[in-house]
Short mmCIF file of C-alpha atoms in Angstrom, two decimals:
data_model
loop_
_atom_site.label_atom_id
_atom_site.label_comp_id
_atom_site.label_asym_id
_atom_site.label_seq_id
_atom_site.Cartn_x
_atom_site.Cartn_y
_atom_site.Cartn_z
CA UNK Z 1 -44.26 -51.30 -20.35
CA UNK Z 2 -47.49 -53.15 -19.67
CA UNK Z 3 -48.99 -49.98 -18.19
CA UNK Z 4 -48.08 -48.07 -21.35
CA UNK Z 5 -50.27 -50.39 -23.41
CA UNK Z 6 -53.47 -49.35 -21.60
CA UNK Z 7 -53.52 -46.58 -24.21
CA UNK Z 8 -52.81 -47.78 -27.75
CA UNK Z 9 -53.38 -44.47 -29.55
CA UNK Z 10 -53.36 -40.73 -28.98
CA UNK Z 11 -55.45 -37.92 -30.44
CA UNK Z 12 -53.50 -34.86 -31.56
CA UNK Z 13 -55.37 -31.58 -31.14
CA UNK Z 14 -53.18 -29.96 -33.81
CA UNK Z 15 -52.58 -26.26 -34.30
CA UNK Z 16 -56.29 -25.39 -34.44
CA UNK Z 17 -59.73 -26.99 -34.19
CA UNK Z 18 -61.34 -24.53 -36.59
CA UNK Z 19 -62.08 -26.26 -39.96
CA UNK Z 20 -61.36 -23.11 -42.00
CA UNK Z 21 -58.10 -22.48 -40.20
CA UNK Z 22 -57.14 -26.13 -40.70
CA UNK Z 23 -57.40 -25.59 -44.46
CA UNK Z 24 -55.21 -22.52 -44.12
CA UNK Z 25 -52.71 -24.60 -42.11
CA UNK Z 26 -52.61 -27.16 -44.93
CA UNK Z 27 -51.99 -24.55 -47.66
CA UNK Z 28 -49.36 -22.58 -45.69
CA UNK Z 29 -47.37 -25.57 -44.46
CA UNK Z 30 -47.63 -27.40 -47.79
CA UNK Z 31 -45.84 -24.41 -49.36
CA UNK Z 32 -43.27 -24.42 -46.54
CA UNK Z 33 -42.65 -28.16 -46.85
CA UNK Z 34 -42.32 -28.10 -50.64
CA UNK Z 35 -39.89 -25.18 -50.28
CA UNK Z 36 -37.92 -27.13 -47.65
CA UNK Z 37 -37.71 -30.25 -49.83
CA UNK Z 38 -36.78 -28.36 -53.02
CA UNK Z 39 -34.30 -26.02 -51.29
CA UNK Z 40 -32.44 -28.69 -49.34
CA UNK Z 41 -32.40 -31.23 -52.18
CA UNK Z 42 -31.09 -28.53 -54.52
CA UNK Z 43 -28.18 -27.87 -52.14
CA UNK Z 44 -27.54 -31.62 -51.74
CA UNK Z 45 -27.48 -32.22 -55.51
CA UNK Z 46 -25.38 -29.10 -56.18
CA UNK Z 47 -22.70 -30.06 -53.65
CA UNK Z 48 -22.76 -33.73 -54.68
CA UNK Z 49 -22.24 -33.10 -58.40
CA UNK Z 50 -20.09 -29.97 -58.37
CA UNK Z 51 -16.36 -30.60 -57.81
CA UNK Z 52 -15.70 -26.93 -56.98
CA UNK Z 53 -17.70 -27.36 -53.74
CA UNK Z 54 -15.41 -30.03 -52.32
CA UNK Z 55 -14.17 -28.15 -49.24
CA UNK Z 56 -15.06 -29.30 -45.69
CA UNK Z 57 -17.48 -26.37 -45.28
CA UNK Z 58 -19.65 -27.69 -48.13
CA UNK Z 59 -19.18 -31.25 -46.96
CA UNK Z 60 -20.82 -30.26 -43.66
CA UNK Z 61 -23.42 -28.10 -45.45
CA UNK Z 62 -24.39 -31.21 -47.45
CA UNK Z 63 -25.17 -33.06 -44.20
CA UNK Z 64 -26.93 -30.04 -42.69
CA UNK Z 65 -29.29 -29.94 -45.70
CA UNK Z 66 -29.78 -33.72 -45.55
CA UNK Z 67 -30.58 -33.52 -41.83
CA UNK Z 68 -32.95 -30.56 -42.30
CA UNK Z 69 -34.79 -32.48 -45.02
CA UNK Z 70 -35.16 -35.57 -42.77
CA UNK Z 71 -36.03 -33.48 -39.70
CA UNK Z 72 -38.83 -31.63 -41.50
CA UNK Z 73 -40.07 -34.86 -43.13
CA UNK Z 74 -40.45 -36.48 -39.70
CA UNK Z 75 -43.00 -33.77 -38.78
CA UNK Z 76 -44.49 -31.92 -41.77
CA UNK Z 77 -46.23 -34.74 -43.75
CA UNK Z 78 -48.08 -35.84 -40.62
CA UNK Z 79 -49.11 -32.25 -39.90
CA UNK Z 80 -50.38 -31.82 -43.47
CA UNK Z 81 -52.42 -35.05 -43.44
CA UNK Z 82 -53.88 -34.32 -40.00
CA UNK Z 83 -54.98 -30.83 -41.09
CA UNK Z 84 -57.39 -32.52 -43.56
CA UNK Z 85 -59.21 -34.46 -40.84
CA UNK Z 86 -61.22 -33.40 -37.82
CA UNK Z 87 -59.92 -36.29 -35.69
CA UNK Z 88 -56.15 -36.69 -35.71
CA UNK Z 89 -55.24 -40.17 -34.43
CA UNK Z 90 -51.68 -41.37 -33.96
CA UNK Z 91 -50.89 -44.85 -32.62
CA UNK Z 92 -48.61 -45.39 -29.63
CA UNK Z 93 -45.88 -46.93 -31.84
CA UNK Z 94 -46.12 -44.12 -34.39
CA UNK Z 95 -45.87 -41.58 -31.59
CA UNK Z 96 -42.72 -43.20 -30.17
CA UNK Z 97 -41.22 -43.38 -33.67
CA UNK Z 98 -41.84 -39.68 -34.16
CA UNK Z 99 -40.18 -38.88 -30.82
CA UNK Z 100 -37.14 -40.92 -31.89
CA UNK Z 101 -36.90 -39.29 -35.36
CA UNK Z 102 -37.46 -35.78 -33.99
CA UNK Z 103 -34.54 -36.10 -31.57
CA UNK Z 104 -32.27 -38.06 -33.93
CA UNK Z 105 -32.34 -35.46 -36.69
CA UNK Z 106 -32.67 -32.50 -34.32
CA UNK Z 107 -29.55 -33.58 -32.44
CA UNK Z 108 -27.70 -34.22 -35.72
CA UNK Z 109 -28.56 -30.66 -36.75
CA UNK Z 110 -26.89 -29.41 -33.55
CA UNK Z 111 -23.74 -31.49 -34.07
CA UNK Z 112 -23.38 -30.45 -37.73
CA UNK Z 113 -23.64 -26.77 -36.76
CA UNK Z 114 -20.86 -27.36 -34.19
CA UNK Z 115 -18.71 -29.03 -36.87
CA UNK Z 116 -19.33 -26.11 -39.23
CA UNK Z 117 -18.20 -23.69 -36.52
CA UNK Z 118 -15.08 -25.79 -35.89
CA UNK Z 119 -14.34 -25.76 -39.63
CA UNK Z 120 -14.62 -21.96 -39.78
CA UNK Z 121 -12.43 -21.61 -36.67
CA UNK Z 122 -9.62 -23.69 -38.20
CA UNK Z 123 -9.98 -22.01 -41.63
CA UNK Z 124 -9.80 -18.47 -40.21
CA UNK Z 125 -7.66 -18.85 -37.07
CA UNK Z 126 -5.31 -21.65 -38.24
CA UNK Z 127 -5.20 -21.21 -42.03
CA UNK Z 128 -1.76 -22.83 -42.50
CA UNK Z 129 -2.85 -26.00 -40.69
CA UNK Z 130 -6.32 -26.12 -42.28
CA UNK Z 131 -5.57 -28.68 -45.06
CA UNK Z 132 -3.96 -31.02 -42.52
CA UNK Z 133 -6.52 -30.71 -39.73
CA UNK Z 134 -9.70 -30.69 -41.85
CA UNK Z 135 -8.75 -33.37 -44.37
CA UNK Z 136 -11.45 -35.60 -45.86
CA UNK Z 137 -10.83 -38.59 -43.56
CA UNK Z 138 -11.15 -36.41 -40.46
CA UNK Z 139 -14.39 -34.81 -41.71
CA UNK Z 140 -15.87 -38.24 -42.45
CA UNK Z 141 -14.97 -39.53 -38.98
CA UNK Z 142 -16.50 -36.41 -37.39
CA UNK Z 143 -19.78 -36.93 -39.28
CA UNK Z 144 -19.88 -40.61 -38.26
CA UNK Z 145 -19.31 -39.61 -34.61
CA UNK Z 146 -22.10 -37.01 -34.95
CA UNK Z 147 -24.52 -39.72 -36.17
CA UNK Z 148 -23.50 -42.00 -33.30
CA UNK Z 149 -23.96 -39.19 -30.76
CA UNK Z 150 -27.37 -38.32 -32.22
CA UNK Z 151 -28.44 -41.96 -32.08
CA UNK Z 152 -27.39 -42.22 -28.41
CA UNK Z 153 -29.28 -39.01 -27.59
CA UNK Z 154 -32.48 -40.17 -29.30
CA UNK Z 155 -32.23 -43.60 -27.64
CA UNK Z 156 -32.06 -41.81 -24.27
CA UNK Z 157 -35.17 -39.80 -25.17
CA UNK Z 158 -37.14 -42.84 -26.31
CA UNK Z 159 -36.23 -44.72 -23.12
CA UNK Z 160 -37.70 -41.83 -21.10
CA UNK Z 161 -40.83 -41.87 -23.29
CA UNK Z 162 -41.28 -45.64 -22.97
CA UNK Z 163 -41.12 -45.37 -19.17
CA UNK Z 164 -44.19 -43.11 -19.08
CA UNK Z 165 -47.40 -44.94 -18.09
CA UNK Z 166 -50.53 -43.67 -19.88
CA UNK Z 167 -53.77 -44.69 -18.23
CA UNK Z 168 -55.97 -41.60 -18.50
CA UNK Z 169 -56.85 -39.03 -21.18
CA UNK Z 170 -55.12 -39.54 -24.52
CA UNK Z 171 -55.50 -36.00 -25.94
CA UNK Z 172 -52.14 -34.45 -26.87
CA UNK Z 173 -52.45 -30.67 -27.06
CA UNK Z 174 -49.92 -30.44 -29.86
CA UNK Z 175 -49.46 -31.27 -33.54
CA UNK Z 176 -46.67 -33.81 -32.98
CA UNK Z 177 -45.38 -36.25 -30.37
CA UNK Z 178 -42.60 -35.07 -28.10
CA UNK Z 179 -41.68 -35.65 -24.48
CA UNK Z 180 -42.97 -32.33 -23.15
CA UNK Z 181 -46.64 -32.83 -24.22
CA UNK Z 182 -46.45 -36.55 -23.33
CA UNK Z 183 -45.36 -35.73 -19.77
CA UNK Z 184 -48.70 -33.98 -19.23
CA UNK Z 185 -50.58 -37.22 -19.98
CA UNK Z 186 -48.50 -39.57 -17.84
CA UNK Z 187 -50.27 -40.93 -14.75
CA UNK Z 188 -47.19 -40.61 -12.53
CA UNK Z 189 -45.00 -37.99 -10.91
CA UNK Z 190 -42.93 -36.75 -13.87
CA UNK Z 191 -40.59 -34.48 -11.87
CA UNK Z 192 -37.56 -36.78 -12.16
CA UNK Z 193 -38.17 -37.54 -15.83
CA UNK Z 194 -38.47 -33.83 -16.58
CA UNK Z 195 -35.13 -33.28 -14.81
CA UNK Z 196 -33.60 -35.96 -17.04
CA UNK Z 197 -35.14 -34.27 -20.08
CA UNK Z 198 -33.71 -30.89 -19.10
CA UNK Z 199 -30.31 -32.41 -18.30
CA UNK Z 200 -30.28 -34.17 -21.68
CA UNK Z 201 -32.00 -32.09 -24.39
CA UNK Z 202 -31.91 -28.83 -22.42
CA UNK Z 203 -28.23 -29.11 -21.53
CA UNK Z 204 -27.36 -30.15 -25.10
CA UNK Z 205 -29.11 -27.08 -26.57
CA UNK Z 206 -27.81 -24.61 -23.98
CA UNK Z 207 -24.18 -25.78 -23.84
CA UNK Z 208 -23.96 -26.08 -27.64
CA UNK Z 209 -25.40 -22.58 -28.09
CA UNK Z 210 -22.93 -21.04 -25.61
CA UNK Z 211 -20.04 -22.94 -27.24
CA UNK Z 212 -21.05 -21.77 -30.72
CA UNK Z 213 -21.51 -18.13 -29.72
CA UNK Z 214 -18.08 -18.11 -28.00
CA UNK Z 215 -16.54 -19.79 -31.07
CA UNK Z 216 -17.92 -17.17 -33.45
CA UNK Z 217 -16.85 -14.32 -31.13
CA UNK Z 218 -13.28 -15.71 -31.22
CA UNK Z 219 -13.49 -16.11 -35.01
CA UNK Z 220 -14.80 -12.56 -35.55
CA UNK Z 221 -12.14 -11.17 -33.21
CA UNK Z 222 -9.38 -12.92 -35.18
CA UNK Z 223 -10.59 -11.30 -38.44
CA UNK Z 224 -8.75 -8.12 -37.45
CA UNK Z 225 -5.53 -9.72 -38.72
CA UNK Z 226 -6.95 -10.48 -42.18
CA UNK Z 227 -7.09 -8.35 -45.32
CA UNK Z 228 -10.21 -6.31 -46.13
CA UNK Z 229 -11.27 -8.79 -48.82
CA UNK Z 230 -10.63 -11.77 -46.55
CA UNK Z 231 -12.60 -10.13 -43.74
CA UNK Z 232 -15.54 -9.46 -46.05
CA UNK Z 233 -15.71 -13.05 -47.32
CA UNK Z 234 -15.26 -14.60 -43.85
CA UNK Z 235 -17.78 -12.20 -42.31
CA UNK Z 236 -20.38 -13.11 -44.95
CA UNK Z 237 -19.94 -16.83 -44.25
CA UNK Z 238 -19.95 -16.43 -40.46
CA UNK Z 239 -23.04 -14.18 -40.57
CA UNK Z 240 -24.96 -16.95 -42.33
CA UNK Z 241 -23.79 -19.50 -39.78
CA UNK Z 242 -24.61 -17.28 -36.79
CA UNK Z 243 -28.10 -16.57 -38.19
CA UNK Z 244 -28.81 -20.30 -38.52
CA UNK Z 245 -27.43 -20.96 -35.02
CA UNK Z 246 -29.77 -18.38 -33.47
CA UNK Z 247 -32.80 -19.61 -35.44
CA UNK Z 248 -32.09 -23.19 -34.37
CA UNK Z 249 -31.09 -22.84 -30.73
CA UNK Z 250 -33.29 -20.09 -29.29
CA UNK Z 251 -36.56 -22.07 -29.84
CA UNK Z 252 -34.85 -25.29 -28.71
CA UNK Z 253 -33.69 -23.69 -25.44
CA UNK Z 254 -37.15 -22.20 -24.86
CA UNK Z 255 -38.84 -25.62 -25.17
CA UNK Z 256 -36.37 -27.93 -23.40
CA UNK Z 257 -34.83 -25.90 -20.55
CA UNK Z 258 -37.79 -25.22 -18.30
CA UNK Z 259 -40.17 -26.98 -15.87
CA UNK Z 260 -43.04 -29.06 -17.33
CA UNK Z 261 -45.33 -26.09 -17.89
CA UNK Z 262 -47.08 -25.05 -21.10
CA UNK Z 263 -47.38 -21.61 -22.66
CA UNK Z 264 -49.77 -20.45 -25.42
CA UNK Z 265 -46.80 -19.83 -27.73
CA UNK Z 266 -45.34 -23.36 -27.38
CA UNK Z 267 -46.89 -24.68 -30.59
CA UNK Z 268 -45.74 -21.71 -32.66
CA UNK Z 269 -42.21 -21.93 -31.24
CA UNK Z 270 -42.12 -25.63 -32.13
CA UNK Z 271 -43.46 -24.85 -35.61
CA UNK Z 272 -40.64 -22.36 -36.05
CA UNK Z 273 -37.80 -24.81 -35.40
CA UNK Z 274 -39.41 -27.92 -36.93
CA UNK Z 275 -40.88 -26.31 -40.08
CA UNK Z 276 -39.54 -22.77 -40.37
CA UNK Z 277 -35.82 -23.27 -39.77
CA UNK Z 278 -35.37 -26.16 -42.28
CA UNK Z 279 -37.18 -23.94 -44.82
CA UNK Z 280 -35.03 -20.87 -44.12
CA UNK Z 281 -31.62 -22.58 -43.96
CA UNK Z 282 -31.29 -23.16 -47.75
CA UNK Z 283 -32.30 -19.54 -48.40
CA UNK Z 284 -29.76 -18.22 -45.89
CA UNK Z 285 -26.89 -20.33 -47.22
CA UNK Z 286 -27.60 -19.73 -50.92
CA UNK Z 287 -28.55 -16.04 -50.90
CA UNK Z 288 -25.38 -15.09 -49.00
CA UNK Z 289 -23.02 -17.53 -50.74
CA UNK Z 290 -21.82 -16.65 -54.22
CA UNK Z 291 -20.05 -20.00 -54.70
CA UNK Z 292 -23.24 -22.00 -54.09
CA UNK Z 293 -25.29 -19.71 -56.35
CA UNK Z 294 -22.72 -19.95 -59.15
CA UNK Z 295 -22.55 -23.74 -58.78
CA UNK Z 296 -26.35 -23.96 -58.99
CA UNK Z 297 -26.38 -21.80 -62.14
CA UNK Z 298 -23.65 -23.95 -63.70
CA UNK Z 299 -25.51 -27.16 -62.83
CA UNK Z 300 -28.74 -25.74 -64.26
CA UNK Z 301 -26.91 -24.60 -67.42
CA UNK Z 302 -25.41 -28.09 -67.91
CA UNK Z 303 -28.85 -29.64 -67.50
CA UNK Z 304 -30.44 -27.26 -70.03
CA UNK Z 305 -27.58 -27.83 -72.49
CA UNK Z 306 -27.83 -31.61 -72.24
CA UNK Z 307 -31.62 -31.43 -72.70
CA UNK Z 308 -31.31 -29.21 -75.78
CA UNK Z 309 -28.81 -31.63 -77.41
CA UNK Z 310 -31.38 -34.41 -77.18
#
């Protein structure tokens, strides 16, 4: 820990060093972040204040939107501010905090997607037992366990980060703090720590992705026994879920399940799952979900009506 303090701050190189491109980065990602905040908060408010969206699927969607909002907020505001300055300085403590937040909300995203898949499995494959198995108390306990698991995962990541001694260059060739770019700066053999990283984050991403794909294959296979209307509705819901799963896990697996080497596309892949996916998720879940769209229209109509009466 004493060695770590030989460097008290890092300099982020960001997405680009070109001043004109930095302005473009600010404009583009400001639009993305505003869209992420508005989209996810709209889903959160709609589910919270609409009694028709009280099923477990929307309960989990509420927490997915909340997690996406927090996940993007742990990265995007810093990226936006840094794009306005030539020198992007982040203190050691701020860097460690960002590592913790990135993995806390990223891991929670993974667990919520697993819970959403479990909910669809029970709803489609065990419809008669669905009200008993997925009752409110069970869903609440599952969400609490997901938060606990995410906290344990992020604690493990921050312990690995705190063990890294930094005594040389402090230039991070990235736009945020994470273990992979920090490993390059550590003045020690990072082979064992990288193995721990792969066995933790890498294994979590890979095993969860395989589990989810198998789950949705089983669910889609079981749709043969449903009516045409039931198949259409279930297929629409599952398609949205599968799309989000692929968008979330493919970049995650690319980043965390490999040796400590860097590729030119690393930054863009990270941008995709830290900025792009939280932005796209609300669009995917609202555009393909008639219930959510109708609930949003109803909520907007109530708001306009109440405003007009004033």
